[in-house]
Amino acid sequence: DTGVSQDPRHKITKRGQNVTFRCDPISEHNRLYWYRQTLGQGPEFLTYFQNEAQLEKSRLLSDRFSAERPKGSFSTLEIQRTEQGDSAMYLCASSFGLPGRDYGYTFGSGTRLTVV
Amino acid sequence: SQELEQSPQSLIVQEGKNLTINCTSSKTLYGLYWYKQKYGEGLIFLMMLQKGGEEKSHEKITAKLDEKKQQSSLHITASQPSHAGIYLCGASILGGGADGLTFGKGTHLIIQP
C-alpha cells in the first residue's frame, strides 16, 4: 500500500463546469476526510466518512459541494457549477479510528483546482 | 469553534541553529498533530500528541504538549536545509478524531545556508 492517492493532481476548469475528484485511502483505514486549503491558510475540514457513512457534512462549503464513499473504500468529491472562489488545493486524508480515539491521519498529495 | 494560532508566522534560521515553533489553542486540546508541507504538496505527518505533558522526538524534531496552557511546541535542533517548509499544527475538534482537525495557518520555515 502506497498511502493515500488522489486523482487528478491538477485540474483546470472553466467557471460553471462540474468537477469530480477521487481519493483512494489506505486500505486498512475506516475513516476518510476531505479538506480544502487556500493559499496561506491551513487545511479547512469539509466532511468525513466512517466506512461508507458520511457522519459530518455540515462544514461543506455550499450545496454545490457533495461527497460520496459508496462502498467504504474510495471517495469522490464533486463541485457543481464551479466558481473562481473554489480554486484551491483539495486534500484527502484517511485514518483508523475507534470510538473516542484515532490513530493519526495520513494525507494525500492533493488535487489543485484552478477555475478560470 | 476552536482556533489554533501558530507563532511565528515565518522564520528564517541559519543552517545548524535551533528553532521553536508554537501552537496555541483557544480551547482544550484533545489531540495535537504536527505536519510538514512542502509548497503545493500534501501534508507529511510528523507527530501526534495526546496526553498533557507528552513529549515525542523523531530525528532532530521534538514536540511537546502542555495541556494546561493549551499549547504545543515543536523544536528543531541543528536545523538542515531539508527542514525547510511549512509546519502546521492541527487539533482534534471533539476528541477521538470524530470531527476532523482544525489547523493553524502554518509557520513558514526557511533555512539559510
Short mmCIF file of N, CA and C in Angstrom, two decimals, chain A residues 2-109:
data_model
loop_
_atom_site.label_atom_id
_atom_site.label_comp_id
_atom_site.label_asym_id
_atom_site.label_seq_id
_atom_site.Cartn_x
_atom_site.Cartn_y
_atom_site.Cartn_z
N THR A 2 0.57 2.18 -0.90
CA THR A 2 1.48 3.32 -1.08
C THR A 2 0.94 4.58 -0.44
N GLY A 3 -0.03 4.50 0.41
CA GLY A 3 -0.55 5.69 1.05
C GLY A 3 -1.85 6.14 0.43
N VAL A 4 -2.21 7.40 0.70
CA VAL A 4 -3.45 7.96 0.19
C VAL A 4 -3.20 8.54 -1.21
N SER A 5 -4.00 8.11 -2.17
CA SER A 5 -3.83 8.57 -3.55
C SER A 5 -4.97 9.49 -3.94
N GLN A 6 -4.63 10.57 -4.61
CA GLN A 6 -5.64 11.50 -5.10
C GLN A 6 -5.47 11.70 -6.60
N ASP A 7 -6.60 11.81 -7.26
CA ASP A 7 -6.57 11.95 -8.71
C ASP A 7 -7.69 12.91 -9.15
N PRO A 8 -7.42 13.87 -10.04
CA PRO A 8 -6.10 14.18 -10.62
C PRO A 8 -5.25 15.01 -9.67
N ARG A 9 -4.01 15.25 -10.01
CA ARG A 9 -3.16 16.13 -9.21
C ARG A 9 -3.49 17.59 -9.48
N HIS A 10 -3.84 17.87 -10.72
CA HIS A 10 -4.18 19.24 -11.11
C HIS A 10 -5.42 19.20 -11.98
N LYS A 11 -6.27 20.23 -11.83
CA LYS A 11 -7.47 20.33 -12.66
C LYS A 11 -7.72 21.80 -12.95
N ILE A 12 -7.82 22.10 -14.23
CA ILE A 12 -8.19 23.45 -14.65
C ILE A 12 -9.55 23.35 -15.30
N THR A 13 -10.48 24.16 -14.85
CA THR A 13 -11.83 24.08 -15.40
C THR A 13 -12.39 25.49 -15.60
N LYS A 14 -13.35 25.57 -16.47
CA LYS A 14 -14.00 26.85 -16.70
C LYS A 14 -15.11 27.05 -15.68
N ARG A 15 -15.31 28.27 -15.31
CA ARG A 15 -16.36 28.62 -14.37
C ARG A 15 -17.70 28.07 -14.85
N GLY A 16 -18.43 27.47 -13.93
CA GLY A 16 -19.73 26.91 -14.27
C GLY A 16 -19.72 25.42 -14.57
N GLN A 17 -18.53 24.87 -14.78
CA GLN A 17 -18.42 23.43 -15.04
C GLN A 17 -18.43 22.66 -13.73
N ASN A 18 -18.77 21.38 -13.83
CA ASN A 18 -18.71 20.48 -12.66
C ASN A 18 -17.37 19.75 -12.67
N VAL A 19 -16.84 19.50 -11.50
CA VAL A 19 -15.60 18.73 -11.39
C VAL A 19 -15.78 17.66 -10.32
N THR A 20 -15.05 16.56 -10.49
CA THR A 20 -15.07 15.47 -9.52
C THR A 20 -13.65 15.02 -9.25
N PHE A 21 -13.34 14.87 -7.98
CA PHE A 21 -12.02 14.41 -7.56
C PHE A 21 -12.17 13.06 -6.87
N ARG A 22 -11.12 12.26 -7.00
CA ARG A 22 -11.17 10.93 -6.39
C ARG A 22 -10.08 10.79 -5.34
N CYS A 23 -10.40 10.05 -4.30
CA CYS A 23 -9.43 9.75 -3.23
C CYS A 23 -9.47 8.26 -2.94
N ASP A 24 -8.31 7.62 -2.96
CA ASP A 24 -8.17 6.23 -2.55
C ASP A 24 -7.40 6.21 -1.24
N PRO A 25 -8.05 5.83 -0.14
CA PRO A 25 -7.38 5.87 1.17
C PRO A 25 -6.50 4.64 1.36
N ILE A 26 -5.79 4.63 2.46
CA ILE A 26 -5.05 3.43 2.86
C ILE A 26 -6.08 2.36 3.17
N SER A 27 -5.86 1.16 2.67
CA SER A 27 -6.91 0.14 2.67
C SER A 27 -7.41 -0.23 4.07
N GLU A 28 -6.54 -0.20 5.06
CA GLU A 28 -6.98 -0.59 6.41
C GLU A 28 -7.72 0.52 7.15
N HIS A 29 -7.72 1.72 6.57
CA HIS A 29 -8.31 2.86 7.27
C HIS A 29 -9.82 2.91 7.07
N ASN A 30 -10.55 3.10 8.18
CA ASN A 30 -12.00 3.15 8.10
C ASN A 30 -12.55 4.57 7.99
N ARG A 31 -11.71 5.56 8.24
CA ARG A 31 -12.17 6.95 8.19
C ARG A 31 -11.53 7.69 7.03
N LEU A 32 -12.31 8.53 6.41
CA LEU A 32 -11.81 9.31 5.27
C LEU A 32 -12.33 10.72 5.41
N TYR A 33 -11.43 11.69 5.15
CA TYR A 33 -11.73 13.10 5.34
C TYR A 33 -11.41 13.89 4.08
N TRP A 34 -12.17 14.93 3.85
CA TRP A 34 -11.86 15.89 2.80
C TRP A 34 -11.60 17.26 3.44
N TYR A 35 -10.56 17.92 2.93
CA TYR A 35 -10.20 19.26 3.38
C TYR A 35 -9.99 20.15 2.16
N ARG A 36 -10.12 21.44 2.38
CA ARG A 36 -9.77 22.42 1.35
C ARG A 36 -8.69 23.34 1.93
N GLN A 37 -7.71 23.66 1.11
CA GLN A 37 -6.65 24.56 1.56
C GLN A 37 -6.46 25.67 0.54
N THR A 38 -6.63 26.89 0.99
CA THR A 38 -6.37 28.04 0.12
C THR A 38 -5.02 28.62 0.47
N LEU A 39 -4.52 29.46 -0.40
CA LEU A 39 -3.16 29.98 -0.28
C LEU A 39 -2.95 30.70 1.05
N GLY A 40 -1.92 30.31 1.76
CA GLY A 40 -1.58 30.98 3.01
C GLY A 40 -2.40 30.55 4.21
N GLN A 41 -3.24 29.54 4.02
CA GLN A 41 -4.08 29.06 5.12
C GLN A 41 -3.80 27.60 5.41
N GLY A 42 -4.18 27.16 6.58
CA GLY A 42 -4.13 25.75 6.89
C GLY A 42 -5.32 25.05 6.25
N PRO A 43 -5.27 23.73 6.17
CA PRO A 43 -6.41 22.98 5.62
C PRO A 43 -7.68 23.23 6.42
N GLU A 44 -8.80 23.28 5.71
CA GLU A 44 -10.11 23.52 6.31
C GLU A 44 -10.95 22.26 6.14
N PHE A 45 -11.42 21.72 7.24
CA PHE A 45 -12.18 20.47 7.22
C PHE A 45 -13.51 20.65 6.50
N LEU A 46 -13.83 19.70 5.61
CA LEU A 46 -15.08 19.77 4.85
C LEU A 46 -16.08 18.70 5.28
N THR A 47 -15.62 17.42 5.24
CA THR A 47 -16.54 16.33 5.51
C THR A 47 -15.76 15.09 5.90
N TYR A 48 -16.48 14.10 6.43
CA TYR A 48 -15.82 12.92 6.97
C TYR A 48 -16.73 11.71 6.85
N PHE A 49 -16.11 10.58 6.52
CA PHE A 49 -16.80 9.30 6.41
C PHE A 49 -16.20 8.32 7.40
N GLN A 50 -17.06 7.52 7.97
CA GLN A 50 -16.60 6.33 8.67
C GLN A 50 -17.19 5.16 7.90
N ASN A 51 -16.31 4.38 7.32
CA ASN A 51 -16.72 3.38 6.34
C ASN A 51 -17.53 4.09 5.25
N GLU A 52 -18.74 3.64 4.95
CA GLU A 52 -19.49 4.29 3.87
C GLU A 52 -20.41 5.39 4.38
N ALA A 53 -20.50 5.56 5.69
CA ALA A 53 -21.42 6.55 6.26
C ALA A 53 -20.77 7.92 6.35
N GLN A 54 -21.45 8.92 5.83
CA GLN A 54 -20.97 10.29 5.92
C GLN A 54 -21.48 10.87 7.24
N LEU A 55 -20.59 10.96 8.23
CA LEU A 55 -21.00 11.33 9.57
C LEU A 55 -20.97 12.82 9.83
N GLU A 56 -20.30 13.57 8.98
CA GLU A 56 -20.23 15.02 9.19
C GLU A 56 -20.18 15.68 7.83
N LYS A 57 -21.19 16.47 7.54
CA LYS A 57 -21.18 17.19 6.26
C LYS A 57 -21.65 18.62 6.41
N SER A 58 -21.83 19.07 7.64
CA SER A 58 -22.32 20.42 7.85
C SER A 58 -21.30 21.48 7.46
N ARG A 59 -20.04 21.05 7.34
CA ARG A 59 -18.99 22.03 7.01
C ARG A 59 -18.69 22.11 5.52
N LEU A 60 -19.41 21.35 4.73
CA LEU A 60 -19.28 21.53 3.29
C LEU A 60 -19.66 22.96 2.96
N LEU A 61 -18.91 23.55 2.06
CA LEU A 61 -18.96 24.99 1.88
C LEU A 61 -20.27 25.53 1.32
N SER A 62 -20.94 24.72 0.54
CA SER A 62 -22.24 25.11 0.00
C SER A 62 -22.90 23.86 -0.54
N ASP A 63 -24.15 24.00 -1.00
CA ASP A 63 -24.83 22.82 -1.55
C ASP A 63 -24.27 22.44 -2.92
N ARG A 64 -23.33 23.18 -3.43
CA ARG A 64 -22.66 22.78 -4.68
C ARG A 64 -21.63 21.68 -4.43
N PHE A 65 -21.26 21.51 -3.17
CA PHE A 65 -20.25 20.51 -2.80
C PHE A 65 -20.95 19.25 -2.30
N SER A 66 -20.50 18.11 -2.77
CA SER A 66 -21.03 16.84 -2.27
C SER A 66 -19.93 15.80 -2.31
N ALA A 67 -20.03 14.83 -1.44
CA ALA A 67 -19.03 13.77 -1.37
C ALA A 67 -19.73 12.43 -1.19
N GLU A 68 -19.07 11.40 -1.72
CA GLU A 68 -19.61 10.05 -1.59
C GLU A 68 -18.49 9.09 -1.26
N ARG A 69 -18.86 8.01 -0.64
CA ARG A 69 -17.93 6.90 -0.41
C ARG A 69 -18.76 5.64 -0.49
N PRO A 70 -19.16 5.27 -1.70
CA PRO A 70 -20.23 4.27 -1.87
C PRO A 70 -19.96 2.90 -1.27
N LYS A 71 -18.76 2.42 -1.29
CA LYS A 71 -18.50 1.07 -0.78
C LYS A 71 -17.55 1.09 0.40
N GLY A 72 -17.39 2.26 0.97
CA GLY A 72 -16.49 2.36 2.12
C GLY A 72 -15.03 2.29 1.75
N SER A 73 -14.74 2.40 0.45
CA SER A 73 -13.33 2.37 0.05
C SER A 73 -12.94 3.74 -0.49
N PHE A 74 -12.93 3.92 -1.83
CA PHE A 74 -12.57 5.22 -2.38
C PHE A 74 -13.70 6.22 -2.17
N SER A 75 -13.36 7.48 -2.30
CA SER A 75 -14.35 8.54 -2.16
C SER A 75 -14.23 9.53 -3.31
N THR A 76 -15.31 10.21 -3.61
CA THR A 76 -15.29 11.28 -4.60
C THR A 76 -15.84 12.55 -3.98
N LEU A 77 -15.28 13.65 -4.39
CA LEU A 77 -15.76 14.98 -4.01
C LEU A 77 -16.16 15.69 -5.29
N GLU A 78 -17.40 16.13 -5.36
CA GLU A 78 -17.88 16.81 -6.56
C GLU A 78 -18.20 18.26 -6.24
N ILE A 79 -17.82 19.14 -7.13
CA ILE A 79 -18.20 20.54 -7.03
C ILE A 79 -18.99 20.87 -8.29
N GLN A 80 -20.21 21.30 -8.10
CA GLN A 80 -21.05 21.66 -9.24
C GLN A 80 -20.98 23.16 -9.47
N ARG A 81 -21.13 23.53 -10.73
CA ARG A 81 -21.19 24.96 -11.11
C ARG A 81 -20.04 25.73 -10.45
N THR A 82 -18.84 25.31 -10.77
CA THR A 82 -17.65 25.88 -10.11
C THR A 82 -17.59 27.39 -10.25
N GLU A 83 -17.03 28.01 -9.22
CA GLU A 83 -16.81 29.46 -9.17
C GLU A 83 -15.32 29.70 -8.97
N GLN A 84 -14.87 30.90 -9.30
CA GLN A 84 -13.44 31.20 -9.17
C GLN A 84 -12.98 31.04 -7.73
N GLY A 85 -13.86 31.30 -6.78
CA GLY A 85 -13.52 31.15 -5.37
C GLY A 85 -13.30 29.71 -4.94
N ASP A 86 -13.65 28.76 -5.81
CA ASP A 86 -13.42 27.36 -5.49
C ASP A 86 -11.97 26.95 -5.76
N SER A 87 -11.22 27.81 -6.41
CA SER A 87 -9.82 27.50 -6.70
C SER A 87 -9.07 27.29 -5.40
N ALA A 88 -8.47 26.13 -5.26
CA ALA A 88 -7.81 25.76 -4.00
C ALA A 88 -7.18 24.40 -4.17
N MET A 89 -6.49 23.96 -3.13
CA MET A 89 -6.00 22.59 -3.06
C MET A 89 -7.02 21.78 -2.25
N TYR A 90 -7.45 20.66 -2.79
CA TYR A 90 -8.39 19.79 -2.10
C TYR A 90 -7.61 18.55 -1.63
N LEU A 91 -7.61 18.37 -0.33
CA LEU A 91 -6.82 17.32 0.29
C LEU A 91 -7.73 16.24 0.86
N CYS A 92 -7.29 15.02 0.72
CA CYS A 92 -7.98 13.89 1.30
C CYS A 92 -7.06 13.28 2.37
N ALA A 93 -7.64 12.79 3.42
CA ALA A 93 -6.87 12.12 4.46
C ALA A 93 -7.63 10.89 4.91
N SER A 94 -6.91 9.91 5.41
CA SER A 94 -7.57 8.74 5.97
C SER A 94 -6.94 8.38 7.30
N SER A 95 -7.68 7.67 8.10
CA SER A 95 -7.17 7.25 9.41
C SER A 95 -7.90 5.99 9.85
N PHE A 96 -7.31 5.35 10.86
CA PHE A 96 -8.01 4.26 11.50
C PHE A 96 -8.47 4.78 12.84
N GLY A 97 -9.75 4.70 13.12
CA GLY A 97 -10.26 5.25 14.36
C GLY A 97 -11.22 4.31 15.06
N LEU A 98 -11.19 4.39 16.38
CA LEU A 98 -12.14 3.69 17.22
C LEU A 98 -12.90 4.76 18.00
N PRO A 99 -14.04 4.41 18.59
CA PRO A 99 -14.78 5.43 19.34
C PRO A 99 -13.91 6.08 20.41
N GLY A 100 -13.81 7.38 20.33
CA GLY A 100 -13.04 8.12 21.32
C GLY A 100 -11.56 8.16 21.06
N ARG A 101 -11.12 7.59 19.97
CA ARG A 101 -9.68 7.58 19.73
C ARG A 101 -9.39 7.47 18.24
N ASP A 102 -8.36 8.15 17.83
CA ASP A 102 -7.91 7.95 16.46
C ASP A 102 -6.40 7.74 16.48
N TYR A 103 -5.92 7.21 15.42
CA TYR A 103 -4.52 6.78 15.38
C TYR A 103 -3.72 7.53 14.33
N GLY A 104 -4.07 8.77 14.12
CA GLY A 104 -3.26 9.59 13.21
C GLY A 104 -3.83 9.60 11.81
N TYR A 105 -3.64 10.69 11.14
CA TYR A 105 -4.16 10.90 9.80
C TYR A 105 -3.03 10.85 8.79
N THR A 106 -3.31 10.22 7.64
CA THR A 106 -2.37 10.26 6.52
C THR A 106 -3.03 11.04 5.41
N PHE A 107 -2.33 12.05 4.92
CA PHE A 107 -2.87 12.90 3.86
C PHE A 107 -2.36 12.47 2.49
N GLY A 108 -3.18 12.70 1.49
CA GLY A 108 -2.74 12.55 0.11
C GLY A 108 -2.02 13.79 -0.36
N SER A 109 -1.58 13.76 -1.60
CA SER A 109 -0.82 14.89 -2.16
C SER A 109 -1.71 16.02 -2.63
#
